[in-house]
PDB file of C-alpha atoms in Angstrom:
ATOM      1  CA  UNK A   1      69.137 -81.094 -32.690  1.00 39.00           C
ATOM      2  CA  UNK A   2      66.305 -83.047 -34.096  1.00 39.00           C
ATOM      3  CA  UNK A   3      62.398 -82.464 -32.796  1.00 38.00           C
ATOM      4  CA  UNK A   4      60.667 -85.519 -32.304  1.00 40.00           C
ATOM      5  CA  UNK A   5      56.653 -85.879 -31.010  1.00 39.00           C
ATOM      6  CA  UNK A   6      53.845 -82.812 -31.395  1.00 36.00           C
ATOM      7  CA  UNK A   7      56.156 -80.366 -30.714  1.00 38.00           C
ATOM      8  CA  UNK A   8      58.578 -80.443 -33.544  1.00 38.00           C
ATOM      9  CA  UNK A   9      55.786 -81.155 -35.735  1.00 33.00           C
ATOM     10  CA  UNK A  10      54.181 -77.680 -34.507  1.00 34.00           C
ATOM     11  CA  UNK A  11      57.656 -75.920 -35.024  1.00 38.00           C
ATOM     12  CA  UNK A  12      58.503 -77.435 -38.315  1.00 37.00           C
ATOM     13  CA  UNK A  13      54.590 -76.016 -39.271  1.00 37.00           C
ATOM     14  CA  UNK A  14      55.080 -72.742 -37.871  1.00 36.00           C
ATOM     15  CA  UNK A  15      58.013 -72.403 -40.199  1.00 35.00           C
ATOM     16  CA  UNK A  16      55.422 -72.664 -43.349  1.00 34.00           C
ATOM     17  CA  UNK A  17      53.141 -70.082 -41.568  1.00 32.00           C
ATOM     18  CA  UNK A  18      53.752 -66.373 -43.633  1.00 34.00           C
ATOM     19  CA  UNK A  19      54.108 -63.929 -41.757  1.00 32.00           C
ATOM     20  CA  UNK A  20      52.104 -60.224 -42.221  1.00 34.00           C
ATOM     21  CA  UNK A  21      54.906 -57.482 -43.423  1.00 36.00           C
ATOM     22  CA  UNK A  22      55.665 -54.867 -40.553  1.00 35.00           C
ATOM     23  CA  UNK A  23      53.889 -52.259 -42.721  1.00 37.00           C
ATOM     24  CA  UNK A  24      50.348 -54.480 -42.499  1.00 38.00           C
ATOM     25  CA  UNK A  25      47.696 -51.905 -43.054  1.00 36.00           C
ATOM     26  CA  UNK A  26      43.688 -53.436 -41.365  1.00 33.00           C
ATOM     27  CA  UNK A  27      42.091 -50.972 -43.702  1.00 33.00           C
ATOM     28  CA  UNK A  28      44.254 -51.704 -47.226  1.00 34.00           C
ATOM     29  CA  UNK A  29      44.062 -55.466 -46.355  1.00 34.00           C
ATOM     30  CA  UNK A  30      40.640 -55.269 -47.938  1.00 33.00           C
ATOM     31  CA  UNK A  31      41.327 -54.043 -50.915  1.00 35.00           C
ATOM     32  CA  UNK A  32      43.025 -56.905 -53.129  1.00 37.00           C
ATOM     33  CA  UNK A  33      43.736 -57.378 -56.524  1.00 39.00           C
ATOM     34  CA  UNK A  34      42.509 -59.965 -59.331  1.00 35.00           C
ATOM     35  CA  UNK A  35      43.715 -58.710 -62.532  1.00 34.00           C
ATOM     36  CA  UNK A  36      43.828 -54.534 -61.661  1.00 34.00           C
ATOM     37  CA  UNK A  37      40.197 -54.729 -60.277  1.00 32.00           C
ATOM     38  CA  UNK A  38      39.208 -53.327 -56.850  1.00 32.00           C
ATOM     39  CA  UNK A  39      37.838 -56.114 -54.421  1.00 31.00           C
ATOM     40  CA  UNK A  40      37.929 -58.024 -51.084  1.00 30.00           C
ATOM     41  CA  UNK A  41      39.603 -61.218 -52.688  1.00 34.00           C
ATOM     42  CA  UNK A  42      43.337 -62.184 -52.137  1.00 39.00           C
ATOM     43  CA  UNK A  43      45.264 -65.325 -51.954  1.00 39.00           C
ATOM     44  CA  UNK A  44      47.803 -62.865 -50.012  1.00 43.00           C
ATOM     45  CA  UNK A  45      48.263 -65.582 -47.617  1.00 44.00           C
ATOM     46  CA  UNK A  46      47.875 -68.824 -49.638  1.00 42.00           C
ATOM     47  CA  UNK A  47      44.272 -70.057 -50.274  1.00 41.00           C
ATOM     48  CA  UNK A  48      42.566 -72.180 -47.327  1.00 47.00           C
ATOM     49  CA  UNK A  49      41.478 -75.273 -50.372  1.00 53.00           C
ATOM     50  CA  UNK A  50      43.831 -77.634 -51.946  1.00 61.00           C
ATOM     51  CA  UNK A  51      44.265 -74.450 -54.837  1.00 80.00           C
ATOM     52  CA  UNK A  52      45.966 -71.316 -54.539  1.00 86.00           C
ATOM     53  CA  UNK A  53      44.892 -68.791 -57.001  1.00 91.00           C
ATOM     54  CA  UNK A  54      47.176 -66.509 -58.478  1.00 94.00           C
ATOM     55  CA  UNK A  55      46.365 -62.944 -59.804  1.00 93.00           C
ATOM     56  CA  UNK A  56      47.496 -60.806 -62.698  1.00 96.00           C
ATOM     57  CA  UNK A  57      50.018 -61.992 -65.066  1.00 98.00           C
ATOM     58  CA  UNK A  58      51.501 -65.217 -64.355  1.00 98.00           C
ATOM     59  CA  UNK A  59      55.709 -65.407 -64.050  1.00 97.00           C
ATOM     60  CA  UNK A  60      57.398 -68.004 -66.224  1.00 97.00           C
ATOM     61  CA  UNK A  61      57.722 -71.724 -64.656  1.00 95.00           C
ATOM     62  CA  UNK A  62      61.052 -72.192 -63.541  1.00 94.00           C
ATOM     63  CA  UNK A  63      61.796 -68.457 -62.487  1.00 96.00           C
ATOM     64  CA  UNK A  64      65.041 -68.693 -60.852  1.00 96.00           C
ATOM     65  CA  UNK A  65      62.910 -66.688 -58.049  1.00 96.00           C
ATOM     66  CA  UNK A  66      60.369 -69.011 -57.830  1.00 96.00           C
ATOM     67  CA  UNK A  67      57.567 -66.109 -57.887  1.00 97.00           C
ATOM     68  CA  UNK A  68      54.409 -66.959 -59.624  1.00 97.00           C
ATOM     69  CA  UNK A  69      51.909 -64.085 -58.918  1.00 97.00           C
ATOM     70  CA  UNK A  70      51.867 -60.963 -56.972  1.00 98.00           C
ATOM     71  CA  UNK A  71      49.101 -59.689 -55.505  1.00 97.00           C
ATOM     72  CA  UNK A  72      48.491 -55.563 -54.901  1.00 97.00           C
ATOM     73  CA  UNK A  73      46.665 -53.652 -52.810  1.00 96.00           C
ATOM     74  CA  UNK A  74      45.933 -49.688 -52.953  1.00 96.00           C
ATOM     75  CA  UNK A  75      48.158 -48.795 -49.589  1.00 96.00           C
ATOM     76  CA  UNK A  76      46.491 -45.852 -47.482  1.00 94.00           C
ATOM     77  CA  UNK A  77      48.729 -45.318 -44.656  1.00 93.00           C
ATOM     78  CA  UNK A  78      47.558 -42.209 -43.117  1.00 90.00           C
ATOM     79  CA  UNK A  79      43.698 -43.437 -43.545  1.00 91.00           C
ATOM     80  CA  UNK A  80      43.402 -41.042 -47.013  1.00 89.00           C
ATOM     81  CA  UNK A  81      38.992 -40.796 -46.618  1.00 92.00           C
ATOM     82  CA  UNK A  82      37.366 -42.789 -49.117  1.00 94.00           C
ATOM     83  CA  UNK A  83      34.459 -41.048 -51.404  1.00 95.00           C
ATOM     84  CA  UNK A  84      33.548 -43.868 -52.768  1.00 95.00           C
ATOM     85  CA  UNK A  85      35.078 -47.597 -52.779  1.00 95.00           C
ATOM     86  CA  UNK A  86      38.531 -47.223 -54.656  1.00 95.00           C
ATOM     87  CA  UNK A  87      37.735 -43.408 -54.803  1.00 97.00           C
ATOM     88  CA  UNK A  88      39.969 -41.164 -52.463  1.00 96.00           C
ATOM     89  CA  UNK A  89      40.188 -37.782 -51.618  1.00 96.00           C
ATOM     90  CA  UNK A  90      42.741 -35.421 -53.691  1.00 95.00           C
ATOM     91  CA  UNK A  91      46.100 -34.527 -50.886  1.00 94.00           C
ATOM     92  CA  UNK A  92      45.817 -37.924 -50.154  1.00 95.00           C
ATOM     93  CA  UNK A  93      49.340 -40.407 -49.306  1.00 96.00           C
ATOM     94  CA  UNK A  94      48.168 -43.901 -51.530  1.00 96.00           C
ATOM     95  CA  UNK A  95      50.008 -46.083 -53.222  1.00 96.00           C
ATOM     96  CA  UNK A  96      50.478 -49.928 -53.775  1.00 97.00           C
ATOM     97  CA  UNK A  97      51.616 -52.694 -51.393  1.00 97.00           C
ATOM     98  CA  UNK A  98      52.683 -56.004 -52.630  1.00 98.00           C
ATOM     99  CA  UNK A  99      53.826 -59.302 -52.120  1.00 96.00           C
ATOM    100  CA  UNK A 100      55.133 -61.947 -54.302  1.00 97.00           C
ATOM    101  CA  UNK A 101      53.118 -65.481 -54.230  1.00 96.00           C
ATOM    102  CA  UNK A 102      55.299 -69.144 -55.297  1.00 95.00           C
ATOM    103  CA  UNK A 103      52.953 -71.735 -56.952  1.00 92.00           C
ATOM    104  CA  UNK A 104      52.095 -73.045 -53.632  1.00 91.00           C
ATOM    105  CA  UNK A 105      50.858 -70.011 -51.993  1.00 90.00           C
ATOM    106  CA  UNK A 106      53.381 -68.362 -49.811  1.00 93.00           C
ATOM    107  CA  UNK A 107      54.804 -65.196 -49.772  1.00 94.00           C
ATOM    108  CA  UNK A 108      58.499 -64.688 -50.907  1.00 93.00           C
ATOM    109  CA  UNK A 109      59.962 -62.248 -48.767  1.00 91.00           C
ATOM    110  CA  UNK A 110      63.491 -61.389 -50.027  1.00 93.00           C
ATOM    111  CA  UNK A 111      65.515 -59.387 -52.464  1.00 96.00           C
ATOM    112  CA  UNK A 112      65.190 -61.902 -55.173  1.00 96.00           C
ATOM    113  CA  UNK A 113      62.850 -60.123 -57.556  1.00 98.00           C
ATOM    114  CA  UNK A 114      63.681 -57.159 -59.496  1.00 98.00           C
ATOM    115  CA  UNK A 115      60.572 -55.033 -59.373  1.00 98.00           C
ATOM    116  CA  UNK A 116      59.183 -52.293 -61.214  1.00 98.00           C
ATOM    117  CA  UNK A 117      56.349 -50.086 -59.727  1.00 98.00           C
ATOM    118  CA  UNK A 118      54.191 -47.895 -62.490  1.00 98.00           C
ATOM    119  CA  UNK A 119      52.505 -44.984 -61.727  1.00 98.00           C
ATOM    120  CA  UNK A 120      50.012 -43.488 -64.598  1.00 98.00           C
ATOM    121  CA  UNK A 121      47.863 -40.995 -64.783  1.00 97.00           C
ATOM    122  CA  UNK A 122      47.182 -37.872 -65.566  1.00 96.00           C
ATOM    123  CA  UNK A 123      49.810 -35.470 -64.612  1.00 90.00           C
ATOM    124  CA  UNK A 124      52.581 -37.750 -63.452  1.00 94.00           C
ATOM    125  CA  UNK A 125      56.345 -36.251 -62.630  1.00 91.00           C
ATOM    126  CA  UNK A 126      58.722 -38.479 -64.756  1.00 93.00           C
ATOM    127  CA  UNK A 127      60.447 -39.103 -61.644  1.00 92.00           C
ATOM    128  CA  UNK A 128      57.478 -40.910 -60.014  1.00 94.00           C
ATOM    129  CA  UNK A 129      56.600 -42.790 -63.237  1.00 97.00           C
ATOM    130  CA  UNK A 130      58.898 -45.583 -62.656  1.00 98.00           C
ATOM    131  CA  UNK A 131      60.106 -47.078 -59.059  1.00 98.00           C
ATOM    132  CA  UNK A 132      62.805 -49.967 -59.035  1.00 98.00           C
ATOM    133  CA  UNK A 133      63.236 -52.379 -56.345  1.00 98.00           C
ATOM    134  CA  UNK A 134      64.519 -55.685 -55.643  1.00 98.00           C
ATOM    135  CA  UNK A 135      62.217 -56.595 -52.732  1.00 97.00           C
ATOM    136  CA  UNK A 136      59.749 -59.187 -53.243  1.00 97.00           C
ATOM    137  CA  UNK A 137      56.748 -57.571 -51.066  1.00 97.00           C
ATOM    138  CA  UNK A 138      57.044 -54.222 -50.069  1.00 97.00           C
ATOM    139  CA  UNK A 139      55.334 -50.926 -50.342  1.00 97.00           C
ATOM    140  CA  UNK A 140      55.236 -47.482 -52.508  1.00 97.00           C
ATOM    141  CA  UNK A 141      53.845 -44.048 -51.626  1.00 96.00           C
ATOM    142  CA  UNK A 142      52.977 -41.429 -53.558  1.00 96.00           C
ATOM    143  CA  UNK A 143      51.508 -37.808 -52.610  1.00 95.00           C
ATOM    144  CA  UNK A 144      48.239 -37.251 -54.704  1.00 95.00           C
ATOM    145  CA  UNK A 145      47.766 -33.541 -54.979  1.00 94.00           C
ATOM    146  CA  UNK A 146      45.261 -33.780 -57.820  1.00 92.00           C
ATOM    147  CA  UNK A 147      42.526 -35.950 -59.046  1.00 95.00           C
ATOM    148  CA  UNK A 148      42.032 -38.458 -61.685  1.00 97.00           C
ATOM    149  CA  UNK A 149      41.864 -42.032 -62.202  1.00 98.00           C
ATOM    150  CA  UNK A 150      45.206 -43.903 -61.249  1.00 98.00           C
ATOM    151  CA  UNK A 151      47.198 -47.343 -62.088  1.00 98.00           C
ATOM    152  CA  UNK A 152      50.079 -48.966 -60.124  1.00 98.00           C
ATOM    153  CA  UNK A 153      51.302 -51.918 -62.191  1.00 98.00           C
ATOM    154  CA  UNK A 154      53.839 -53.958 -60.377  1.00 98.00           C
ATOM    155  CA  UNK A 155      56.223 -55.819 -62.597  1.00 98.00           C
ATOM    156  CA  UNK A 156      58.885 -58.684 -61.448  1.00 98.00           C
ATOM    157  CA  UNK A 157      61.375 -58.848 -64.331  1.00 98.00           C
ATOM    158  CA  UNK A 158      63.293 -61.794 -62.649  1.00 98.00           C
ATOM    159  CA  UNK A 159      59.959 -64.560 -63.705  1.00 98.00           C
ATOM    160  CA  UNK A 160      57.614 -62.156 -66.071  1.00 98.00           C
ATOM    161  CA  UNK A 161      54.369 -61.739 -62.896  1.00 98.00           C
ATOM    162  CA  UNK A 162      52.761 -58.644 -63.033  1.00 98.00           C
ATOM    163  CA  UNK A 163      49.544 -57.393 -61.768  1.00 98.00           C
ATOM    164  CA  UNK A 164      48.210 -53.703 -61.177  1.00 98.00           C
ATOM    165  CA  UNK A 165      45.589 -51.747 -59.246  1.00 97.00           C
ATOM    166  CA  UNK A 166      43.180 -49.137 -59.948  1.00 97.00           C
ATOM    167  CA  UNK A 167      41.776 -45.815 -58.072  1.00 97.00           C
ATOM    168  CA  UNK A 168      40.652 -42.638 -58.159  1.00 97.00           C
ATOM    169  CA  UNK A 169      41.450 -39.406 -56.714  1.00 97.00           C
ATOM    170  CA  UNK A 170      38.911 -36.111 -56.655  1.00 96.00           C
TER     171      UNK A 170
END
């Protein structure tokens, strides 16, 4: 069936439109990423100019994935109180939620990537050190029962992107 007049051209530009993951937290949204730094700064859902900026470490051009960047975020889904900016309270759920950005700005949303999620810090269980997935934007949790300063780097090994986030726990 083909659209014709203002209506198909509103369908065919809802289809560009990204849509927030299910696991959207109001509260992590404004923490972004550029380059492991803490801030309120995010091309999460494409960039509103003619340029999208990217974060982090770039992927390779011609990534059979297509994913150029990938922004993080420190994910507090039970509302973990915050000392300071980027400074949480020790028994605290945090993590890092993700999504992976093409050179024009939206979000992939698939299985195409191959991720790895880092975890470092002091006191780490090997067994949390190193999370595999192969979805493209998603979430990981992690149960912080003591304090110290923390990095999640988030690694797609299908293009080369990376990018990482840092906080602190006391």
């Amino acid at each position: 069936m083909k659209r014709t007049g203002i209506a198909g051209l509103f369908a065919a530009a809802a289809m560009l439109i990204p849509i927030a993951p299910a696991t959207a937290d109001p509260v992590g949204d404004l923490f972004g990423s550029a380059s492991g730094s803490l801030d309120s700064g995010s091309s999460a859902f494409g960039s509103s100019g003619d340029k999208v900026t990217h974060y982090g470490k770039l992927g390779r051009a011609g990534a059979r994935n297509g994913v150029k960047s990938i922004n993080v975020w420190v994910y507090n889904p039970k509302g973990a109180r915050e000392i300071t900016p980027g400074t949480f309270v020790k028994n605290s759920r945090l993590g890092v939620r993700w999504n992976s950005i093409i050179n024009s700005g939206p979000i992939v949303d698939g299985n195409e990537c191959r991720m790895e999620v880092r975890l470092a810090g002091p006191k780490v269980p090997k067994e949390a050190a190193l999370y595999k997935t192969q979805d493209c934007t998603a979430v990981k949790s992690y149960f912080f029962k003591g304090g110290g300063n923390f990095t999640i780097r988030v690694t797609d090994l299908v293009s080369g992107a990376s990018n990482s986030i840092a906080f602190s726990v006391q």
